[in-house]
Structure formats: C-alpha cells, structure tokens
C-alpha cells in the first residue's frame, strides 16, 4: 500500500474495517449524494447488521452499511442481507466503489456465514449500475416506481420521507 502519500492513489491502498453503526451513519450523511439521512434504529433492526469503512492513513474514505432486508418477503429466509447505503468521499480514488462492494461482500460472508445473497436497490433515474456491474452483481426483476411517500398520520406501509422518488432496480450478488 502507498502509505507515504497523503491521499490514496488506488482503491487497492485501502484497509477495510468494521465500523460502529452511528459512525457509519454519520459518514453516510456527510458523503451520500441522494440519501444522506438514515434512521439508526432501522439500520440496527433485525437479526444482523454491519458497517464497513475503507481506511487509508487512519482516515475514512468510504462506508457501506448492511442490514436485514427491508422487504419482508426477502428478509424472511434469513439468508439475505441488504446493502442499505454506500457512500464515497470526494477524495477517494477511481474504482473505490466497486472495490468497496467486492471486499465488503467477502467480509459480510465471513461475519455471517449463513448469508447467501446480498441485495441492493439502484436509483435508475440517477445511476447506471456501473459499480455493481464492475463488482459482479446482477440486475434482477423489473425497474419499478418508488412506493408513494408516507403522509403525516398515514398508517399504511410505504417508503418514508427519507427515501428517493427515483425508479428502482434490485441488484443481487450471490456469496
């Protein structure tokens, strides 16, 4: 690794380490382009959750947050985890996102051996899926509209006000 430089010059320069969820949520808030807010209780709910950071010279450059899937039909088998947020700082080198996906999936499998699949949702109105393709993920199913936003006092289940209104595509990676 190139530890003499102030900034990393390659995505291969990073160490990856597990991170507390509060710190991970704070990094996401600082760097995420569309979804900076997260609900910490939501990230910690379910049977498993974990966050990882890409680190160089004791500084964070990327964060990935995983938790039990939000969609109950996917979560019920107990063998799937969802990449809820991934955010990269502006100083990170090229290919940081795809390397982050690849390494973090290996770390998830080591921490949770029962997990067989990782899912994530791409906002297709904003992103093309380049990092998922580069990391070997597969798009699954149709592109779907976002669920309607929850209105104050509405008890029906729907996406909350923190979610994007972009159409979504689910991506999957088999561990």
PDB file of C-alpha atoms in Angstrom:
ATOM      1  CA  UNK A   1       0.000   0.000   0.000  1.00  0.00           C
ATOM      2  CA  UNK A   2       1.087   3.529  -0.716  1.00  0.00           C
ATOM      3  CA  UNK A   3       1.210   4.893   2.820  1.00  0.00           C
ATOM      4  CA  UNK A   4       3.741   7.692   2.147  1.00  0.00           C
ATOM      5  CA  UNK A   5       1.202   9.827   0.280  1.00  0.00           C
ATOM      6  CA  UNK A   6      -1.331  11.995   1.994  1.00  0.00           C
ATOM      7  CA  UNK A   7      -4.137  10.636  -0.222  1.00  0.00           C
ATOM      8  CA  UNK A   8      -4.602   7.118  -1.572  1.00  0.00           C
ATOM      9  CA  UNK A   9      -3.704   6.764  -5.253  1.00  0.00           C
ATOM     10  CA  UNK A  10      -5.509   3.465  -5.823  1.00  0.00           C
ATOM     11  CA  UNK A  11      -8.539   1.659  -4.416  1.00  0.00           C
ATOM     12  CA  UNK A  12      -6.053  -1.116  -3.541  1.00  0.00           C
ATOM     13  CA  UNK A  13      -4.443   1.196  -0.955  1.00  0.00           C
ATOM     14  CA  UNK A  14      -7.325   0.806   1.499  1.00  0.00           C
ATOM     15  CA  UNK A  15      -7.654  -1.321   4.598  1.00  0.00           C
ATOM     16  CA  UNK A  16     -11.234  -2.343   5.341  1.00  0.00           C
ATOM     17  CA  UNK A  17     -12.565  -2.408   8.866  1.00  0.00           C
ATOM     18  CA  UNK A  18     -15.825  -2.886  10.675  1.00  0.00           C
ATOM     19  CA  UNK A  19     -17.335   0.334  11.913  1.00  0.00           C
ATOM     20  CA  UNK A  20     -19.911   1.248  14.548  1.00  0.00           C
ATOM     21  CA  UNK A  21     -23.306   1.990  13.017  1.00  0.00           C
ATOM     22  CA  UNK A  22     -23.511   5.532  14.445  1.00  0.00           C
ATOM     23  CA  UNK A  23     -20.177   6.466  12.868  1.00  0.00           C
ATOM     24  CA  UNK A  24     -21.211   4.790   9.602  1.00  0.00           C
ATOM     25  CA  UNK A  25     -24.488   6.738   9.534  1.00  0.00           C
ATOM     26  CA  UNK A  26     -22.528   9.955  10.133  1.00  0.00           C
ATOM     27  CA  UNK A  27     -20.176   9.229   7.220  1.00  0.00           C
ATOM     28  CA  UNK A  28     -23.154   8.426   5.005  1.00  0.00           C
ATOM     29  CA  UNK A  29     -24.732  11.748   5.980  1.00  0.00           C
ATOM     30  CA  UNK A  30     -21.530  13.560   5.052  1.00  0.00           C
ATOM     31  CA  UNK A  31     -20.944  11.873   1.670  1.00  0.00           C
ATOM     32  CA  UNK A  32     -24.124  10.343   0.196  1.00  0.00           C
ATOM     33  CA  UNK A  33     -25.331  12.262  -2.854  1.00  0.00           C
ATOM     34  CA  UNK A  34     -29.047  11.392  -2.620  1.00  0.00           C
ATOM     35  CA  UNK A  35     -29.859   9.745   0.697  1.00  0.00           C
ATOM     36  CA  UNK A  36     -27.768  11.391   3.402  1.00  0.00           C
ATOM     37  CA  UNK A  37     -30.260  10.703   6.202  1.00  0.00           C
ATOM     38  CA  UNK A  38     -30.695   7.307   7.781  1.00  0.00           C
ATOM     39  CA  UNK A  39     -32.698   6.023  10.710  1.00  0.00           C
ATOM     40  CA  UNK A  40     -30.232   4.357  13.074  1.00  0.00           C
ATOM     41  CA  UNK A  41     -32.949   2.166  14.597  1.00  0.00           C
ATOM     42  CA  UNK A  42     -33.893   0.969  11.120  1.00  0.00           C
ATOM     43  CA  UNK A  43     -30.257   0.105  10.321  1.00  0.00           C
ATOM     44  CA  UNK A  44     -29.901  -1.881  13.553  1.00  0.00           C
ATOM     45  CA  UNK A  45     -33.207  -3.741  13.342  1.00  0.00           C
ATOM     46  CA  UNK A  46     -33.464  -7.428  12.562  1.00  0.00           C
ATOM     47  CA  UNK A  47     -31.055 -10.255  13.181  1.00  0.00           C
ATOM     48  CA  UNK A  48     -27.960  -8.840  11.555  1.00  0.00           C
ATOM     49  CA  UNK A  49     -26.392  -5.541  10.576  1.00  0.00           C
ATOM     50  CA  UNK A  50     -22.858  -4.369   9.986  1.00  0.00           C
ATOM     51  CA  UNK A  51     -20.973  -1.422   8.515  1.00  0.00           C
ATOM     52  CA  UNK A  52     -17.528  -1.282   6.955  1.00  0.00           C
ATOM     53  CA  UNK A  53     -15.178   1.555   6.083  1.00  0.00           C
ATOM     54  CA  UNK A  54     -12.353   1.897   3.598  1.00  0.00           C
ATOM     55  CA  UNK A  55      -9.442   3.419   5.542  1.00  0.00           C
ATOM     56  CA  UNK A  56      -6.128   4.940   4.484  1.00  0.00           C
ATOM     57  CA  UNK A  57      -3.678   6.632   6.898  1.00  0.00           C
ATOM     58  CA  UNK A  58      -6.305   6.468   9.657  1.00  0.00           C
ATOM     59  CA  UNK A  59      -8.830   8.398   7.560  1.00  0.00           C
ATOM     60  CA  UNK A  60     -12.180   7.129   6.255  1.00  0.00           C
ATOM     61  CA  UNK A  61     -12.829   7.294   2.501  1.00  0.00           C
ATOM     62  CA  UNK A  62     -15.908   5.109   2.003  1.00  0.00           C
ATOM     63  CA  UNK A  63     -18.628   3.452   4.033  1.00  0.00           C
ATOM     64  CA  UNK A  64     -21.010   0.564   3.344  1.00  0.00           C
ATOM     65  CA  UNK A  65     -23.970  -0.192   5.616  1.00  0.00           C
ATOM     66  CA  UNK A  66     -25.689  -3.591   5.565  1.00  0.00           C
ATOM     67  CA  UNK A  67     -28.768  -4.759   7.440  1.00  0.00           C
ATOM     68  CA  UNK A  68     -31.632  -7.203   7.338  1.00  0.00           C
ATOM     69  CA  UNK A  69     -33.605  -6.539   4.124  1.00  0.00           C
ATOM     70  CA  UNK A  70     -36.474  -4.072   4.380  1.00  0.00           C
ATOM     71  CA  UNK A  71     -38.745  -6.159   2.121  1.00  0.00           C
ATOM     72  CA  UNK A  72     -40.223  -8.837   4.386  1.00  0.00           C
ATOM     73  CA  UNK A  73     -40.527 -11.481   1.656  1.00  0.00           C
ATOM     74  CA  UNK A  74     -36.770 -11.226   1.048  1.00  0.00           C
ATOM     75  CA  UNK A  75     -35.845 -10.980   4.731  1.00  0.00           C
ATOM     76  CA  UNK A  76     -37.848 -13.984   5.926  1.00  0.00           C
ATOM     77  CA  UNK A  77     -35.417 -16.664   4.726  1.00  0.00           C
ATOM     78  CA  UNK A  78     -32.632 -15.299   6.966  1.00  0.00           C
ATOM     79  CA  UNK A  79     -30.068 -15.879   4.201  1.00  0.00           C
ATOM     80  CA  UNK A  80     -30.135 -12.457   2.569  1.00  0.00           C
ATOM     81  CA  UNK A  81     -28.650  -9.141   3.669  1.00  0.00           C
ATOM     82  CA  UNK A  82     -29.248  -5.726   2.105  1.00  0.00           C
ATOM     83  CA  UNK A  83     -26.672  -3.114   1.261  1.00  0.00           C
ATOM     84  CA  UNK A  84     -28.663  -0.154   2.586  1.00  0.00           C
ATOM     85  CA  UNK A  85     -26.227   2.653   1.906  1.00  0.00           C
ATOM     86  CA  UNK A  86     -22.813   3.095   0.397  1.00  0.00           C
ATOM     87  CA  UNK A  87     -21.104   6.465   0.269  1.00  0.00           C
ATOM     88  CA  UNK A  88     -17.698   7.512  -1.003  1.00  0.00           C
ATOM     89  CA  UNK A  89     -15.844  10.732  -0.143  1.00  0.00           C
ATOM     90  CA  UNK A  90     -14.748  13.022  -2.967  1.00  0.00           C
ATOM     91  CA  UNK A  91     -11.045  12.344  -2.281  1.00  0.00           C
ATOM     92  CA  UNK A  92     -11.342   8.594  -2.895  1.00  0.00           C
ATOM     93  CA  UNK A  93      -9.514   7.266  -5.969  1.00  0.00           C
ATOM     94  CA  UNK A  94     -11.143   5.756  -9.048  1.00  0.00           C
ATOM     95  CA  UNK A  95     -12.689   2.279  -8.550  1.00  0.00           C
ATOM     96  CA  UNK A  96     -13.204   2.766  -4.809  1.00  0.00           C
ATOM     97  CA  UNK A  97     -16.925   1.956  -5.028  1.00  0.00           C
ATOM     98  CA  UNK A  98     -16.573  -1.346  -6.908  1.00  0.00           C
ATOM     99  CA  UNK A  99     -13.662  -2.436  -4.689  1.00  0.00           C
ATOM    100  CA  UNK A 100     -15.717  -1.500  -1.637  1.00  0.00           C
ATOM    101  CA  UNK A 101     -18.561  -3.726  -2.866  1.00  0.00           C
ATOM    102  CA  UNK A 102     -16.257  -6.655  -3.585  1.00  0.00           C
ATOM    103  CA  UNK A 103     -14.346  -6.562  -0.295  1.00  0.00           C
ATOM    104  CA  UNK A 104     -17.374  -5.834   1.880  1.00  0.00           C
ATOM    105  CA  UNK A 105     -19.294  -8.790   0.440  1.00  0.00           C
ATOM    106  CA  UNK A 106     -16.403 -11.058   1.474  1.00  0.00           C
ATOM    107  CA  UNK A 107     -16.401  -9.504   4.947  1.00  0.00           C
ATOM    108  CA  UNK A 108     -20.178  -9.977   5.262  1.00  0.00           C
ATOM    109  CA  UNK A 109     -19.843 -13.669   4.365  1.00  0.00           C
ATOM    110  CA  UNK A 110     -17.088 -14.121   6.957  1.00  0.00           C
ATOM    111  CA  UNK A 111     -19.119 -12.389   9.683  1.00  0.00           C
ATOM    112  CA  UNK A 112     -22.447 -14.029   8.767  1.00  0.00           C
ATOM    113  CA  UNK A 113     -21.677 -17.454   7.201  1.00  0.00           C
ATOM    114  CA  UNK A 114     -25.414 -18.209   6.832  1.00  0.00           C
ATOM    115  CA  UNK A 115     -25.857 -15.302   4.397  1.00  0.00           C
ATOM    116  CA  UNK A 116     -26.036 -16.477   0.773  1.00  0.00           C
ATOM    117  CA  UNK A 117     -27.086 -13.322  -1.055  1.00  0.00           C
ATOM    118  CA  UNK A 118     -26.696  -9.541  -0.889  1.00  0.00           C
ATOM    119  CA  UNK A 119     -29.336  -7.259  -2.408  1.00  0.00           C
ATOM    120  CA  UNK A 120     -29.276  -3.543  -3.079  1.00  0.00           C
ATOM    121  CA  UNK A 121     -31.512  -1.059  -4.870  1.00  0.00           C
ATOM    122  CA  UNK A 122     -30.255   1.291  -7.555  1.00  0.00           C
ATOM    123  CA  UNK A 123     -31.976   4.629  -8.229  1.00  0.00           C
ATOM    124  CA  UNK A 124     -32.126   4.250 -12.029  1.00  0.00           C
ATOM    125  CA  UNK A 125     -33.113   7.858 -12.660  1.00  0.00           C
ATOM    126  CA  UNK A 126     -29.721   8.911 -11.276  1.00  0.00           C
ATOM    127  CA  UNK A 127     -27.310   5.945 -11.569  1.00  0.00           C
ATOM    128  CA  UNK A 128     -26.467   3.405 -14.268  1.00  0.00           C
ATOM    129  CA  UNK A 129     -25.233   0.438 -12.213  1.00  0.00           C
ATOM    130  CA  UNK A 130     -21.619   0.697 -13.346  1.00  0.00           C
ATOM    131  CA  UNK A 131     -20.168  -0.117  -9.925  1.00  0.00           C
ATOM    132  CA  UNK A 132     -22.480  -3.102  -9.458  1.00  0.00           C
ATOM    133  CA  UNK A 133     -21.520  -4.478 -12.897  1.00  0.00           C
ATOM    134  CA  UNK A 134     -17.821  -3.983 -12.126  1.00  0.00           C
ATOM    135  CA  UNK A 135     -18.206  -5.907  -8.856  1.00  0.00           C
ATOM    136  CA  UNK A 136     -20.070  -8.827 -10.489  1.00  0.00           C
ATOM    137  CA  UNK A 137     -23.618  -8.055  -9.323  1.00  0.00           C
ATOM    138  CA  UNK A 138     -26.703  -8.931 -11.402  1.00  0.00           C
ATOM    139  CA  UNK A 139     -29.820  -6.798 -12.020  1.00  0.00           C
ATOM    140  CA  UNK A 140     -32.960  -8.734 -11.055  1.00  0.00           C
ATOM    141  CA  UNK A 141     -36.590  -8.114 -11.958  1.00  0.00           C
ATOM    142  CA  UNK A 142     -38.204  -5.087 -13.493  1.00  0.00           C
ATOM    143  CA  UNK A 143     -37.438  -1.453 -12.855  1.00  0.00           C
ATOM    144  CA  UNK A 144     -40.233  -0.301 -10.539  1.00  0.00           C
ATOM    145  CA  UNK A 145     -41.603   3.024  -9.408  1.00  0.00           C
ATOM    146  CA  UNK A 146     -40.882   4.152  -5.873  1.00  0.00           C
ATOM    147  CA  UNK A 147     -43.652   3.443  -3.410  1.00  0.00           C
ATOM    148  CA  UNK A 148     -45.672   6.550  -2.528  1.00  0.00           C
ATOM    149  CA  UNK A 149     -44.351   8.727   0.242  1.00  0.00           C
ATOM    150  CA  UNK A 150     -45.906   8.319   3.678  1.00  0.00           C
ATOM    151  CA  UNK A 151     -48.119  11.238   4.654  1.00  0.00           C
ATOM    152  CA  UNK A 152     -48.389  12.513   8.217  1.00  0.00           C
ATOM    153  CA  UNK A 153     -50.816  10.307  10.158  1.00  0.00           C
ATOM    154  CA  UNK A 154     -50.920   7.627   7.418  1.00  0.00           C
ATOM    155  CA  UNK A 155     -50.647   4.166   8.976  1.00  0.00           C
ATOM    156  CA  UNK A 156     -50.250   2.295   5.670  1.00  0.00           C
ATOM    157  CA  UNK A 157     -46.799   0.915   4.986  1.00  0.00           C
ATOM    158  CA  UNK A 158     -44.915   2.938   2.368  1.00  0.00           C
ATOM    159  CA  UNK A 159     -41.493   4.414   1.885  1.00  0.00           C
ATOM    160  CA  UNK A 160     -40.771   7.127   4.365  1.00  0.00           C
ATOM    161  CA  UNK A 161     -39.884  10.720   3.625  1.00  0.00           C
ATOM    162  CA  UNK A 162     -36.160   9.907   3.657  1.00  0.00           C
ATOM    163  CA  UNK A 163     -36.366   7.792   0.501  1.00  0.00           C
ATOM    164  CA  UNK A 164     -35.748   8.846  -3.080  1.00  0.00           C
ATOM    165  CA  UNK A 165     -38.635   9.071  -5.530  1.00  0.00           C
ATOM    166  CA  UNK A 166     -36.487   7.565  -8.302  1.00  0.00           C
ATOM    167  CA  UNK A 167     -37.492   4.352 -10.026  1.00  0.00           C
ATOM    168  CA  UNK A 168     -35.569   1.374  -8.592  1.00  0.00           C
ATOM    169  CA  UNK A 169     -33.788  -1.703  -9.866  1.00  0.00           C
ATOM    170  CA  UNK A 170     -32.836  -4.508  -7.483  1.00  0.00           C
ATOM    171  CA  UNK A 171     -29.314  -5.876  -7.862  1.00  0.00           C
ATOM    172  CA  UNK A 172     -28.091  -9.115  -6.293  1.00  0.00           C
ATOM    173  CA  UNK A 173     -24.783 -10.745  -5.527  1.00  0.00           C
ATOM    174  CA  UNK A 174     -24.508 -14.404  -4.563  1.00  0.00           C
ATOM    175  CA  UNK A 175     -21.927 -15.043  -1.833  1.00  0.00           C
TER     176      UNK A 175
END
